[in-house]
JSON list of C-alpha atoms in Angstrom, two decimals:
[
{"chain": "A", "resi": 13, "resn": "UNK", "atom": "CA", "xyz": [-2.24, 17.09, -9.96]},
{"chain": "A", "resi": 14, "resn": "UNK", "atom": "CA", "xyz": [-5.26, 16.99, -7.54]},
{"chain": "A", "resi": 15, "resn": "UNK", "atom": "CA", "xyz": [-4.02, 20.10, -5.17]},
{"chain": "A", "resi": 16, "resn": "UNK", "atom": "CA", "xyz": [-5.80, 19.11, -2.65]},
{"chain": "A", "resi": 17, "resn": "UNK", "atom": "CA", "xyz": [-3.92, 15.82, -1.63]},
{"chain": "A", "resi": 18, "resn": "UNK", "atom": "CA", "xyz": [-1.27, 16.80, 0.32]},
{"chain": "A", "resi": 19, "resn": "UNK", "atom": "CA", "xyz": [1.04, 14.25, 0.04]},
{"chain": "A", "resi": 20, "resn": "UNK", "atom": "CA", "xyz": [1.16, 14.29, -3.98]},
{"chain": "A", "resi": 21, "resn": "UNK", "atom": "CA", "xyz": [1.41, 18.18, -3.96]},
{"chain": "A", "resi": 22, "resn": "UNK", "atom": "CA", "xyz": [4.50, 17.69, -1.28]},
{"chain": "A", "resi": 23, "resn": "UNK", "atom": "CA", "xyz": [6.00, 15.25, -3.62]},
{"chain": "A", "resi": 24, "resn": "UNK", "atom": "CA", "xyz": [5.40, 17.69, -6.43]},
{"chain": "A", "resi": 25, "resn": "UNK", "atom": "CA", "xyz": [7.29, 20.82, -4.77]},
{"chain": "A", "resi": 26, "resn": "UNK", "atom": "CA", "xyz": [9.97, 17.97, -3.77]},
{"chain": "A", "resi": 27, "resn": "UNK", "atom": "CA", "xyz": [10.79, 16.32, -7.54]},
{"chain": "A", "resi": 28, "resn": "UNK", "atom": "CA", "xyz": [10.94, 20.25, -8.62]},
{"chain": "A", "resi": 29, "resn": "UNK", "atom": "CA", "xyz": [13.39, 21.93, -6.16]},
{"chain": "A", "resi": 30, "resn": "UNK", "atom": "CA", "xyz": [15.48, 18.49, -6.41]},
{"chain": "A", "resi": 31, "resn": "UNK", "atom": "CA", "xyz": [15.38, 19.20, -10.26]},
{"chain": "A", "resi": 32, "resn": "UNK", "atom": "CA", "xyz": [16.40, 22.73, -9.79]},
{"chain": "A", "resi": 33, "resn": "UNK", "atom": "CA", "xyz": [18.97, 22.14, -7.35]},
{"chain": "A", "resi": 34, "resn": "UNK", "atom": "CA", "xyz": [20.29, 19.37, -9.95]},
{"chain": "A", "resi": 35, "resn": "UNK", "atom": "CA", "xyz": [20.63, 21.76, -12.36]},
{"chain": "A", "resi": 36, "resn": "UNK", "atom": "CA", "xyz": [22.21, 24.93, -10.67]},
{"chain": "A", "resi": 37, "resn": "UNK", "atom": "CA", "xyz": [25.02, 23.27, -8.80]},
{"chain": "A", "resi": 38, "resn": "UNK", "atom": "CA", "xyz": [26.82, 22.53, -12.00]},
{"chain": "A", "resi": 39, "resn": "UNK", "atom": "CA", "xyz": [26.59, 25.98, -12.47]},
{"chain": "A", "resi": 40, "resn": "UNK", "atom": "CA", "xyz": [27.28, 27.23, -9.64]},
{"chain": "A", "resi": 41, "resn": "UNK", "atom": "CA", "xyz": [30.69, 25.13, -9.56]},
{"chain": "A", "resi": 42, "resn": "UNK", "atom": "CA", "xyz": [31.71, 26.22, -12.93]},
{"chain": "A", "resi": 43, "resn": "UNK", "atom": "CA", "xyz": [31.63, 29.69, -11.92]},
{"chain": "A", "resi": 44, "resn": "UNK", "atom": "CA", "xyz": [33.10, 29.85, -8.74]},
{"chain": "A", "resi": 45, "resn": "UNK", "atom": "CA", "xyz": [29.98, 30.46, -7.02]},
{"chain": "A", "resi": 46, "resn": "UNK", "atom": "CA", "xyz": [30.10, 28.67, -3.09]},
{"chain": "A", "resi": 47, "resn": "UNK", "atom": "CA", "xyz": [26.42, 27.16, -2.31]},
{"chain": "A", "resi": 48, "resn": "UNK", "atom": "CA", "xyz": [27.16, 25.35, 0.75]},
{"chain": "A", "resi": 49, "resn": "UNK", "atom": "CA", "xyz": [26.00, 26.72, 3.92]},
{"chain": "A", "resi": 50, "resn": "UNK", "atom": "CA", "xyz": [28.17, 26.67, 7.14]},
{"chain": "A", "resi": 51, "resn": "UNK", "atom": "CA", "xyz": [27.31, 24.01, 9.99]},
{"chain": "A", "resi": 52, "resn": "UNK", "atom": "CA", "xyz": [25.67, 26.45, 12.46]},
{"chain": "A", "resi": 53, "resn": "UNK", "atom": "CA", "xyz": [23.20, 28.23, 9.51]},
{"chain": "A", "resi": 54, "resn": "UNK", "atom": "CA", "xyz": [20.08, 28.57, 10.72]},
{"chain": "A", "resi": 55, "resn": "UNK", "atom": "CA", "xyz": [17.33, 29.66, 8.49]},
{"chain": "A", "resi": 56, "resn": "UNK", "atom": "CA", "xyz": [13.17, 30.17, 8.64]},
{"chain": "A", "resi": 57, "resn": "UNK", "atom": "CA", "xyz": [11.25, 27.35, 7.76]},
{"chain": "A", "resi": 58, "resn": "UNK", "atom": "CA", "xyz": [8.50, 28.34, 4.80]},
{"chain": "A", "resi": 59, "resn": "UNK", "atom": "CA", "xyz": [6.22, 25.68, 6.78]},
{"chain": "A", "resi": 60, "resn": "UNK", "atom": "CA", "xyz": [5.18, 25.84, 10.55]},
{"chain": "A", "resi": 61, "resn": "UNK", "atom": "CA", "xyz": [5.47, 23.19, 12.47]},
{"chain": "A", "resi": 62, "resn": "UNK", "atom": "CA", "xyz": [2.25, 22.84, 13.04]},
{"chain": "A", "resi": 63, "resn": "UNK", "atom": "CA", "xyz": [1.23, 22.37, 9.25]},
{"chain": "A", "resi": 64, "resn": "UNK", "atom": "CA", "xyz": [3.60, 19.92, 9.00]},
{"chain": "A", "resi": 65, "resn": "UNK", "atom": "CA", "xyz": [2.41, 17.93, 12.03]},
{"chain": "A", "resi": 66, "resn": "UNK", "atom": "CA", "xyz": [-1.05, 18.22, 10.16]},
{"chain": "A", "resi": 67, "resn": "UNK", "atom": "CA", "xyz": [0.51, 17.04, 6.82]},
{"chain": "A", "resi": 68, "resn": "UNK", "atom": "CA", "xyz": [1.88, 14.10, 8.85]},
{"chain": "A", "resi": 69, "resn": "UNK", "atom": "CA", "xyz": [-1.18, 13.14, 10.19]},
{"chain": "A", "resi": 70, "resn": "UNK", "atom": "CA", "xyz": [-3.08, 13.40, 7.06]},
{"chain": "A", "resi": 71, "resn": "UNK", "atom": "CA", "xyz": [-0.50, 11.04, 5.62]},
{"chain": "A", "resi": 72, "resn": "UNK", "atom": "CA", "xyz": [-0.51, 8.69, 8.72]},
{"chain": "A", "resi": 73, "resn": "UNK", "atom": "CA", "xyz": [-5.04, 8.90, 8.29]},
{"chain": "A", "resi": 74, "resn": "UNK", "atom": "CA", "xyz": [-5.19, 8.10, 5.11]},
{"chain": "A", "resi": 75, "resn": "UNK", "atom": "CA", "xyz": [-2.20, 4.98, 5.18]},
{"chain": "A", "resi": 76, "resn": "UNK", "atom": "CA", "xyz": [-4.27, 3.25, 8.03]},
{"chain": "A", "resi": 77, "resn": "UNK", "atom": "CA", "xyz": [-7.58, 3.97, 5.56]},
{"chain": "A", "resi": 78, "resn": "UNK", "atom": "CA", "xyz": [-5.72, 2.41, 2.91]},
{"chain": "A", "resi": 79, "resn": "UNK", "atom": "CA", "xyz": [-4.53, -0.52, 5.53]},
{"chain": "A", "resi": 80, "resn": "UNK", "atom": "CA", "xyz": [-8.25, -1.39, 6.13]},
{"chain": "A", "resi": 81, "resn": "UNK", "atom": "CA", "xyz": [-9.42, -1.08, 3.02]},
{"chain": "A", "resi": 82, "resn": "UNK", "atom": "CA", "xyz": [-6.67, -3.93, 2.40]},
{"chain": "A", "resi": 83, "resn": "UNK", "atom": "CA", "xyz": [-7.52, -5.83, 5.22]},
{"chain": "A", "resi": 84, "resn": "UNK", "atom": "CA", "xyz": [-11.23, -5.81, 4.38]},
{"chain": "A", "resi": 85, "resn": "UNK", "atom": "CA", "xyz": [-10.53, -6.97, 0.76]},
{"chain": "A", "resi": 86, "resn": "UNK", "atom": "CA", "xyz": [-8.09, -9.88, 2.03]},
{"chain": "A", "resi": 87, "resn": "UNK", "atom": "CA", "xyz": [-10.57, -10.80, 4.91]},
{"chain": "A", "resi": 88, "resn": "UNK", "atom": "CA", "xyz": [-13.04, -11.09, 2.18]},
{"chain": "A", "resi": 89, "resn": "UNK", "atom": "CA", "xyz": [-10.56, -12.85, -0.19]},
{"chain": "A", "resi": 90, "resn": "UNK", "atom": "CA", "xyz": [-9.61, -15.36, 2.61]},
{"chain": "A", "resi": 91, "resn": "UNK", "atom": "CA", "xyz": [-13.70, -16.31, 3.47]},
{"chain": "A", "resi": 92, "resn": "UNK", "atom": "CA", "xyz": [-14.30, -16.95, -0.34]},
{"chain": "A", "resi": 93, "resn": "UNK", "atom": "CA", "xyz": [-11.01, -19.24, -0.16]},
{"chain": "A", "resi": 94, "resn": "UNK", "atom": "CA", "xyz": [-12.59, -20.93, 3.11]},
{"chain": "A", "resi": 95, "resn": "UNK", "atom": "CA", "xyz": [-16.26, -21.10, 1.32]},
{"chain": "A", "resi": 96, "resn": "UNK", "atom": "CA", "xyz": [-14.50, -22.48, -1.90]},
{"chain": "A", "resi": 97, "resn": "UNK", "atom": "CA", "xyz": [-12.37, -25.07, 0.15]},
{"chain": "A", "resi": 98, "resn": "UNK", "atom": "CA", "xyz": [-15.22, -26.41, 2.38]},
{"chain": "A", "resi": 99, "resn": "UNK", "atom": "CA", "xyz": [-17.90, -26.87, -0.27]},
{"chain": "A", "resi": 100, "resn": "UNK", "atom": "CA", "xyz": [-15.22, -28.46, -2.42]},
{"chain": "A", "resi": 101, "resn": "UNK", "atom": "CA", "xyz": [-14.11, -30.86, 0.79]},
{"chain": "A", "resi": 102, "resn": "UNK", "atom": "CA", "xyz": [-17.76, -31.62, 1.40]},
{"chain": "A", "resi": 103, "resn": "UNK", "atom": "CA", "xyz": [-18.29, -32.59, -2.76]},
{"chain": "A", "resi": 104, "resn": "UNK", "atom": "CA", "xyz": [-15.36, -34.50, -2.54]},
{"chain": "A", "resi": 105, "resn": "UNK", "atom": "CA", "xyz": [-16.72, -36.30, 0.73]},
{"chain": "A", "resi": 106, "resn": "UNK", "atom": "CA", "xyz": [-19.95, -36.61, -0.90]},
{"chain": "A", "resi": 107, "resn": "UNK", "atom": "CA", "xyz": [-18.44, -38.70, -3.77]},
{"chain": "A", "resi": 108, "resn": "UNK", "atom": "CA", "xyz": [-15.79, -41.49, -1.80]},
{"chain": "A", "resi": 109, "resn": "UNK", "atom": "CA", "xyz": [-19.48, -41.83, -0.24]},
{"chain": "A", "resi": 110, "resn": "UNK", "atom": "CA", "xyz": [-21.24, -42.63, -3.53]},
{"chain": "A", "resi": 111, "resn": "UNK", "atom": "CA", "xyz": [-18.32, -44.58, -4.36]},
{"chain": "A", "resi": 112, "resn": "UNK", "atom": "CA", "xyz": [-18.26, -46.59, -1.05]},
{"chain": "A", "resi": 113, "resn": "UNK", "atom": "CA", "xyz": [-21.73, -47.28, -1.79]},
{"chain": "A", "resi": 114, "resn": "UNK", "atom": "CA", "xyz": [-21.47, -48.40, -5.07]},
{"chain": "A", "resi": 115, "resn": "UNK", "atom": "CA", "xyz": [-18.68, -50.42, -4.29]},
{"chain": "A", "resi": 116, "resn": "UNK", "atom": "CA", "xyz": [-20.46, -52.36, -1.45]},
{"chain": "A", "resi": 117, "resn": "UNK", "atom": "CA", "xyz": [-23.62, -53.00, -3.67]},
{"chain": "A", "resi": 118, "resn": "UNK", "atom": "CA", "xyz": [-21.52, -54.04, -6.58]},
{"chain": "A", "resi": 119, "resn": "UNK", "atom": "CA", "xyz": [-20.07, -56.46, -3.76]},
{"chain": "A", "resi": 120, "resn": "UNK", "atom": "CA", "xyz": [-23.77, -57.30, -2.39]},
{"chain": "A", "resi": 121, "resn": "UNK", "atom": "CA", "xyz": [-24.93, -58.23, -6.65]},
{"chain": "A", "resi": 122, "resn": "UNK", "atom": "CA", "xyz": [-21.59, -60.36, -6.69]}
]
């Protein structure tokens, strides 16, 4: 785990308190033990807002890198196609004229 990248260390805290939390309310139900808060709880945040707002963004920069780099790579993809297409257009153009050719000199010998 690369604890630098935010969004894989988020994920990472994530999987593990949902793991927890799958694992205590069991318990907490088999002995009697309430773990649901009332409607108007209000509690601190471990996060600010503002390092959220940063995670956010990091996660928004590095989507619309990974969008170009996608875009690139099709643009790329789709010039080959065109390249591939047109040279095969122009050999295929090339030949009904060798063809036409041969066929009128054939009819020029006969």
């Amino acid at each position: 785990l690369d604890i630098h990248d935010d969004l894989k260390r988020e994920v990472a805290f994530y999987n593990t308190a949902l793991e927890a939390v799958n694992l205590a309310r069991p318990k907490c139900q088999e002995f009697g033990i309430p773990f649901s808060r009332p409607e108007d709880f209000f509690v601190e945040m471990v996060k600010t807002d503002d390092h959220m707002a940063n995670v956010k963004d990091r996660l928004i920069f590095e989507n619309k890198k990974i969008e170009a780099v996608a875009s690139r790579k099709s643009s790329k993809e789709q010039k080959l196609r065109a390249k591939e297409s047109n040279s095969n257009r122009l050999a295929e153009k090339a030949k009904r004229k060798k063809d036409h050719f041969q066929e009128v000199e054939e009819w020029a010998n006969s």
